Coordinates of N, CA, C and O in Angstrom, one line a residue:
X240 N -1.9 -36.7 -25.4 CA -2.1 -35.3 -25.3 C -2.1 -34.9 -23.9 O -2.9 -35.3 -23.1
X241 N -1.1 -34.0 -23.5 CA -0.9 -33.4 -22.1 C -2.6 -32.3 -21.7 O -3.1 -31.4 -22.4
X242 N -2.9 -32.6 -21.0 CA -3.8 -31.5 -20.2 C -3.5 -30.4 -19.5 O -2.6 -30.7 -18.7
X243 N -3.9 -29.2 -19.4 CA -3.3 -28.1 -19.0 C -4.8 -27.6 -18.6 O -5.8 -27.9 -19.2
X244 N -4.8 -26.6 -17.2 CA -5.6 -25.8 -16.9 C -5.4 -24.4 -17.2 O -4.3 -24.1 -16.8
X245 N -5.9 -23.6 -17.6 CA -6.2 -22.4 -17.5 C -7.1 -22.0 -16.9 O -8.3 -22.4 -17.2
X246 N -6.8 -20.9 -15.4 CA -7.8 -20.6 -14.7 C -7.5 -19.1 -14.4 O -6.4 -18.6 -14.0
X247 N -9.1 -18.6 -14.6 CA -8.8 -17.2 -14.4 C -9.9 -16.8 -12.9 O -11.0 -17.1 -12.4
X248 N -8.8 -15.9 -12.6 CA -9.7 -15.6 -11.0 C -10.2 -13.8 -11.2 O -9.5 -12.8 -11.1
X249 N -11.3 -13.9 -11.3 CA -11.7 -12.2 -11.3 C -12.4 -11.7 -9.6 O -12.3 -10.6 -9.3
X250 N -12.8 -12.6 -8.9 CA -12.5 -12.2 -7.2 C -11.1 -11.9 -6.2 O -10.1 -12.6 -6.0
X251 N -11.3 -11.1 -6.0 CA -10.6 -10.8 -4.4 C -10.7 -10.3 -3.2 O -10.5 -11.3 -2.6
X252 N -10.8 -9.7 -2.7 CA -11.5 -9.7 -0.8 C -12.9 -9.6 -1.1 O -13.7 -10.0 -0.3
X253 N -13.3 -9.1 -2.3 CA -14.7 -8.9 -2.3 C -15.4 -10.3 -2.7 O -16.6 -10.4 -2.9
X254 N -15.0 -10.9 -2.6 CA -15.6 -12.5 -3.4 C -14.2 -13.7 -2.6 O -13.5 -14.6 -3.2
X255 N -14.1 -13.4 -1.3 CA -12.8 -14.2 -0.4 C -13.0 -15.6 -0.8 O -12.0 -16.2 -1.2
X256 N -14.0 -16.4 -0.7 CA -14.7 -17.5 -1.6 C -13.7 -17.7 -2.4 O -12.5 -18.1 -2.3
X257 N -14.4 -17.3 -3.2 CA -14.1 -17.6 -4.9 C -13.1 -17.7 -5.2 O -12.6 -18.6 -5.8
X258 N -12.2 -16.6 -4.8 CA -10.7 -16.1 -5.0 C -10.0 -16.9 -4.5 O -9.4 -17.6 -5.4
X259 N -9.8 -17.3 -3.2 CA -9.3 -18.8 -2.3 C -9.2 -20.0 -3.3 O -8.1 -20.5 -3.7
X260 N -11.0 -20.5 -3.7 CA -10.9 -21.3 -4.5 C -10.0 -21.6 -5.6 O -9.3 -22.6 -5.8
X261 N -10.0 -20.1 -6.5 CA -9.3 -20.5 -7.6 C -7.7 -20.8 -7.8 O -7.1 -21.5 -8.6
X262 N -6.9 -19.8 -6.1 CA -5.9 -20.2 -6.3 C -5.4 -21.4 -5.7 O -4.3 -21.8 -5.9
X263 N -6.7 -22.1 -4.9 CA -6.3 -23.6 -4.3 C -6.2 -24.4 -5.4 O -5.2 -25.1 -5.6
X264 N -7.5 -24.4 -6.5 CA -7.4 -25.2 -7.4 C -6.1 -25.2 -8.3 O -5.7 -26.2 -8.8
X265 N -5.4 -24.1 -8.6 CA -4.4 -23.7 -9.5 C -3.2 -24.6 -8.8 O -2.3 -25.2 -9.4
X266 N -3.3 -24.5 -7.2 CA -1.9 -25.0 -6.5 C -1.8 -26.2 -6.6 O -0.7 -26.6 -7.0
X267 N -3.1 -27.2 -6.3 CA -3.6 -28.7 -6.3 C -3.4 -29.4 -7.2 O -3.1 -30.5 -6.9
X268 N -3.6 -28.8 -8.5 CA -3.3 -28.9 -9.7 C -1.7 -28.8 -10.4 O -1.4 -29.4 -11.4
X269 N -1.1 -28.1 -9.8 CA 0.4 -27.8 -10.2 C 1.2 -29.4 -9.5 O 1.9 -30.1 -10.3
X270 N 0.9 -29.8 -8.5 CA 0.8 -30.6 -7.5 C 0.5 -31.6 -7.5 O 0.7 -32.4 -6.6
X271 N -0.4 -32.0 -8.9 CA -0.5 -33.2 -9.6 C 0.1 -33.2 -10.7 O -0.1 -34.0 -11.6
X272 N 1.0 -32.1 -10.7 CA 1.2 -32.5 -12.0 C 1.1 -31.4 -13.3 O 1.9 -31.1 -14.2
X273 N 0.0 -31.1 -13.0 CA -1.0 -30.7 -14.2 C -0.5 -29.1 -14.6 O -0.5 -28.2 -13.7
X274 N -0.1 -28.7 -15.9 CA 0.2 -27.3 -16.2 C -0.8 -26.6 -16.2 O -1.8 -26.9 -16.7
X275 N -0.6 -25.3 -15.5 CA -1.5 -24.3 -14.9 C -0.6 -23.3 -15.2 O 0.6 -23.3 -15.1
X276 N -1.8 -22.1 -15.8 CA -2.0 -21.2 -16.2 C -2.4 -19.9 -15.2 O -3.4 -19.5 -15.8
X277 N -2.3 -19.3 -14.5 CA -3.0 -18.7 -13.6 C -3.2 -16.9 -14.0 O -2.2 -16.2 -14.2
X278 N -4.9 -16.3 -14.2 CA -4.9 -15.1 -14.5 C -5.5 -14.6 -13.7 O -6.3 -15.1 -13.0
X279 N -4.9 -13.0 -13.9 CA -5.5 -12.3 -12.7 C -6.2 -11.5 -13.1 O -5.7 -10.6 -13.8
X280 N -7.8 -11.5 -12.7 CA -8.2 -10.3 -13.7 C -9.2 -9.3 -12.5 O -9.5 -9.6 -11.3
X281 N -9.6 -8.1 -13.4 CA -10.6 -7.5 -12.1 C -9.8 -7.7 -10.8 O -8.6 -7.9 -10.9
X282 N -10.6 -7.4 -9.2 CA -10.2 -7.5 -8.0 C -9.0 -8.2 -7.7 O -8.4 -7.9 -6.7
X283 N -8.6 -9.5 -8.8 CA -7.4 -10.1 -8.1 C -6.3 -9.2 -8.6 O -5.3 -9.0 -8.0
X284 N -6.5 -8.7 -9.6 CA -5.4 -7.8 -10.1 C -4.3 -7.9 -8.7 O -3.2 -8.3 -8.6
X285 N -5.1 -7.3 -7.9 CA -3.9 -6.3 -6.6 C -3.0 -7.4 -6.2 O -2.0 -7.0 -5.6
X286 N -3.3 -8.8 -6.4 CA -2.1 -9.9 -5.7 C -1.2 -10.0 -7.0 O -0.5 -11.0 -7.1
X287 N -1.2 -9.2 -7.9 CA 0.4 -9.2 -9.1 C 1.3 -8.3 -8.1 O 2.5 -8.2 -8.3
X288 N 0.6 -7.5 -7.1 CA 1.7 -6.4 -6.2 C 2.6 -7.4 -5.1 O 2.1 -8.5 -4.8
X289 N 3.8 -6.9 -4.7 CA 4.4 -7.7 -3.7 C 3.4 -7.4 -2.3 O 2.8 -6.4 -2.1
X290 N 3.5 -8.2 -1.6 CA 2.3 -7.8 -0.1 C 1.1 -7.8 -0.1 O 0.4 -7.9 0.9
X291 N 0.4 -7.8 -1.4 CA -1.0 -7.9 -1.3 C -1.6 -9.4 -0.9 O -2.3 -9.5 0.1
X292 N -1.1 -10.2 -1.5 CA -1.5 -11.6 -1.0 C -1.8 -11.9 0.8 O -2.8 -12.4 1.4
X293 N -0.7 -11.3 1.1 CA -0.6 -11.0 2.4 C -1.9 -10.6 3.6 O -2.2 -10.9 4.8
X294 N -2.4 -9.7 2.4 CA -3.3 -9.3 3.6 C -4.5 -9.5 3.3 O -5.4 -8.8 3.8
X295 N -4.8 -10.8 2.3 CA -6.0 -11.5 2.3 C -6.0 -12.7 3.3 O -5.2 -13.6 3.5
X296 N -7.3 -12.4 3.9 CA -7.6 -13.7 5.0 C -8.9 -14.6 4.7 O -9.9 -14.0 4.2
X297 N -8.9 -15.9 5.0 CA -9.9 -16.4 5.0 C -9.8 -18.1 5.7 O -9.2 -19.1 5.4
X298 N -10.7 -17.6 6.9 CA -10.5 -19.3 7.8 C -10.8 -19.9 7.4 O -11.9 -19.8 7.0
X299 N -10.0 -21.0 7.3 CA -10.1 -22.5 7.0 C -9.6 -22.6 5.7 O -10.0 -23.5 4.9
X300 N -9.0 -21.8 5.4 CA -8.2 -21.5 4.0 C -6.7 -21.7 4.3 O -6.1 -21.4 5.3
X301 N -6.0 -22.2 2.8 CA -4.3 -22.1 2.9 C -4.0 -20.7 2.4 O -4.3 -20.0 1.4
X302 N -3.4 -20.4 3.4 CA -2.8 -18.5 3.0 C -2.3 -18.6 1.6 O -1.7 -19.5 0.9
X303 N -2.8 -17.1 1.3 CA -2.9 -17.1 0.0 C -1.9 -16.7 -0.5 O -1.9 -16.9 -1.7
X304 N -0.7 -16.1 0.1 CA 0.8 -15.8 -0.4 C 1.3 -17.3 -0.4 O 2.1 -17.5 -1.3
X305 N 1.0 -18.7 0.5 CA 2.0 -19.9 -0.5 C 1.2 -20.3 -1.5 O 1.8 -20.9 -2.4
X306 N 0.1 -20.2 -1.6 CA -0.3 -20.3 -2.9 C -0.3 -19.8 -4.1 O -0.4 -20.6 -5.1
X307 N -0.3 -18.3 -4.3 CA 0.4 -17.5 -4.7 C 2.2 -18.2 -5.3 O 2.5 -18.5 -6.4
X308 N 2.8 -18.3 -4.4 CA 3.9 -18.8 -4.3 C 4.3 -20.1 -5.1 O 5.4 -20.4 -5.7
X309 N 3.1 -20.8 -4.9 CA 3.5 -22.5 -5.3 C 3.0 -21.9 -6.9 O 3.8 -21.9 -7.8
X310 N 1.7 -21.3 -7.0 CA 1.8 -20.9 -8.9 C 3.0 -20.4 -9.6 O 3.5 -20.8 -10.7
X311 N 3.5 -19.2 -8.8 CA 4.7 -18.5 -9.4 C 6.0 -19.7 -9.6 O 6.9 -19.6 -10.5
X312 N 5.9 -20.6 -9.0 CA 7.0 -21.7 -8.4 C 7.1 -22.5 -9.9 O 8.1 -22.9 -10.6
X313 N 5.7 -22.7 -10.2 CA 5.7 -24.3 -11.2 C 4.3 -23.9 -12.2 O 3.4 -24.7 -12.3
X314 N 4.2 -23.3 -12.5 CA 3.0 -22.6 -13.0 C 3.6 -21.4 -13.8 O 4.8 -21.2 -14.0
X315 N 2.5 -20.7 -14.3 CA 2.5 -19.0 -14.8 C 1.2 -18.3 -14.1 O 0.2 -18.7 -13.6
X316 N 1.6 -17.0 -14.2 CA 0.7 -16.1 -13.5 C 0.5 -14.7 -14.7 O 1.5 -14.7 -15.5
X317 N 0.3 -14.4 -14.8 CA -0.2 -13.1 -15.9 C -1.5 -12.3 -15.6 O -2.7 -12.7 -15.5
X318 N -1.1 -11.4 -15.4 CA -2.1 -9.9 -15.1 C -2.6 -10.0 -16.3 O -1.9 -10.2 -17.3
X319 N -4.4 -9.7 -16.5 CA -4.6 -8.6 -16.9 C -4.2 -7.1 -17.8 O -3.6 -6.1 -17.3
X320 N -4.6 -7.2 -19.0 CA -3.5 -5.2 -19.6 C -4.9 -4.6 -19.0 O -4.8 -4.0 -18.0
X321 N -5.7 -4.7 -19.5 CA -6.8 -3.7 -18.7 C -6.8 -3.6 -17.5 O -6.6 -2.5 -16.9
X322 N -7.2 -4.9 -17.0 CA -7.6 -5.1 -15.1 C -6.1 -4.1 -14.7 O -6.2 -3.5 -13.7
X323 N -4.8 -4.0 -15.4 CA -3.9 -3.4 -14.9 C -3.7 -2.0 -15.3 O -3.1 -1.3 -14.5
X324 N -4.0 -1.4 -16.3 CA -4.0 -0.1 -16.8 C -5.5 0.5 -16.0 O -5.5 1.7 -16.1
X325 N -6.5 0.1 -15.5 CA -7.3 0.5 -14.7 C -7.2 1.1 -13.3 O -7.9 2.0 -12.8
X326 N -5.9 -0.1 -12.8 CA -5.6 0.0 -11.7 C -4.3 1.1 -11.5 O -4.0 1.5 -10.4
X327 N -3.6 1.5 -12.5 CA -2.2 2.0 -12.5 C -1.5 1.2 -12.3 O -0.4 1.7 -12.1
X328 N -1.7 -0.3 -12.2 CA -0.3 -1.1 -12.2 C 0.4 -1.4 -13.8 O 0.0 -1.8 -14.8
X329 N 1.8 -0.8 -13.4 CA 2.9 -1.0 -14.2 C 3.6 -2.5 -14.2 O 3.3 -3.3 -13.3
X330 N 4.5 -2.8 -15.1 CA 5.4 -4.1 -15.0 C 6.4 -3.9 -13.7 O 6.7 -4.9 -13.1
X331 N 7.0 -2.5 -13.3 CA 7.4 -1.9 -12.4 C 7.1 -2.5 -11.1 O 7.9 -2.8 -10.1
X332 N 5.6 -2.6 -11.3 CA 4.7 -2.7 -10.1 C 4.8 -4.5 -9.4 O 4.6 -4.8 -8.2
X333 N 5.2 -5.1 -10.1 CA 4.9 -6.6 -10.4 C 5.4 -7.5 -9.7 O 6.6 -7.5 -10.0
X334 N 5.3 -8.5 -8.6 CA 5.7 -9.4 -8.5 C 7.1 -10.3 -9.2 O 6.6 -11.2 -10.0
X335 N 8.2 -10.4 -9.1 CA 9.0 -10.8 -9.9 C 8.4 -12.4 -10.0 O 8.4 -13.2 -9.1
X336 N 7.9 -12.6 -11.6 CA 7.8 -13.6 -12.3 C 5.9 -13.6 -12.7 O 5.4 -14.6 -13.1
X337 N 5.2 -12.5 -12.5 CA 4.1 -12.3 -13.4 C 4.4 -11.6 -14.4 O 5.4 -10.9 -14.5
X338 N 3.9 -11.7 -14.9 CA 4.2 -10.6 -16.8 C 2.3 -10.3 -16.9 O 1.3 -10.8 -16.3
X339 N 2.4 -9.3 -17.7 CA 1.4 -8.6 -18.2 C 0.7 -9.4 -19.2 O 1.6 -10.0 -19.7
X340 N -0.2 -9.6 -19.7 CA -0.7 -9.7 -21.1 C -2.5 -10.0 -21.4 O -3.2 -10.7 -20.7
X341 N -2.9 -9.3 -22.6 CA -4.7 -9.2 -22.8 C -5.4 -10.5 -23.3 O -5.1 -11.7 -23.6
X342 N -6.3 -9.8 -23.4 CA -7.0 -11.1 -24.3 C -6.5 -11.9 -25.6 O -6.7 -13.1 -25.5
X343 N -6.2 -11.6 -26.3 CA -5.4 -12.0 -27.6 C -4.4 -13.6 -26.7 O -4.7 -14.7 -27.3
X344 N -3.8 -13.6 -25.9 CA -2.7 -14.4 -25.1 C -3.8 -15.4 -24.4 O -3.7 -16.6 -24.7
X345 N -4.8 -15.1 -23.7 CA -5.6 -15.3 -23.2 C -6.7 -16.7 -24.2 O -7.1 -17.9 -24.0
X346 N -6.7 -15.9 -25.1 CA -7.4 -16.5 -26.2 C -6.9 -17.9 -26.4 O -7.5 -18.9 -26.4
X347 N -5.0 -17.4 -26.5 CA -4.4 -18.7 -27.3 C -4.1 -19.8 -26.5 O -3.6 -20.9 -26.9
X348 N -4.4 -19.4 -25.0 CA -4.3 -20.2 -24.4 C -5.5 -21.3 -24.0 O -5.1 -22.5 -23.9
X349 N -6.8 -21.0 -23.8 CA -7.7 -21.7 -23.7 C -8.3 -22.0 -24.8 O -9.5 -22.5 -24.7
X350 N -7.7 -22.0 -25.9 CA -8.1 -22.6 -27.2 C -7.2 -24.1 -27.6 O -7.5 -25.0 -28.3
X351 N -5.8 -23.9 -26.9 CA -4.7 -24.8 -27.1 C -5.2 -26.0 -26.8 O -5.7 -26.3 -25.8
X352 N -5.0 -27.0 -28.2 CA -5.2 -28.9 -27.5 C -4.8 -28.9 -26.3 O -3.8 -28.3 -26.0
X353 N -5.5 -29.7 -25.4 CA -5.8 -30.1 -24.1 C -6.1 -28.9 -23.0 O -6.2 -29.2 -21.9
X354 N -6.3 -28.0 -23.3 CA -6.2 -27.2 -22.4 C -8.4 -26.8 -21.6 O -9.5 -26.8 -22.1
X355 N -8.1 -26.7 -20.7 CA -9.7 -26.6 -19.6 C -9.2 -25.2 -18.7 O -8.3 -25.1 -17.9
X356 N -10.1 -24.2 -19.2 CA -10.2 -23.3 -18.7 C -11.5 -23.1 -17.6 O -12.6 -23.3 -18.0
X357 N -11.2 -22.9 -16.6 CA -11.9 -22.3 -15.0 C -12.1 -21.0 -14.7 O -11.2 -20.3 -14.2
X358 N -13.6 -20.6 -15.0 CA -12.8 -19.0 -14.3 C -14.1 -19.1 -13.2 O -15.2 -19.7 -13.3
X359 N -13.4 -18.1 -12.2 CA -13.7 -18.1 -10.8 C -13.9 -16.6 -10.5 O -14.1 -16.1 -9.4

């Protein structure tokens, strides 16, 4: 049976921590190997935009646009429909290679044999 992570991140500058964490674990993990899932919910919402990653900082941290990057790369990334209809972000709005989708998607994922869901 393959193992797969699902990890959802609901921090972003407000929680620089947490947020860091989740996308290091998501990268570390692709990087072993391991299928990752990556969601963006609440405050991370704003890194489904092009440039937002960008202007998160945090020392002693790997910048958060290649990490960002390495999920989009070998991974999936999926906004939020709420966290995104909250914010006014459109598919329009999106990073080319996040997609949108709610809880229902969410569900089928962290219910799937082998799958370990992390939220941060």
């Amino acid at each position: 049976m393959a193992r797969s992570l699902v990890i959802k991140v609901t921090a972003g500058a407000d929680a620089p921590e947490r947020c860091n964490q989740a996308f290091t674990v998501a990268a570390a993990a692709l990087a072993s190997g391991v299928p990752v899932s990556l969601w963006l919910t609440g405050e991370s919402s704003w890194f489904a935009l092009p440039g937002r990653a960008k202007e998160f900082t945090l020392p002693h941290a790997a910048p958060l646009p290649d990490l960002l990057d390495a999920v989009l790369a070998a991974g999936r990334v999926t906004l939020c429909t709420q966290c995104a209809a909250r914010r006014n972000i459109t598919v329009d709005d999106l990073i080319d290679g996040v997609r949108i989708a709610g809880a229902p998607a969410f569900v089928e994922e962290i219910t799937s044999e082998g799958a370990q869901a992390l939220v941060y």
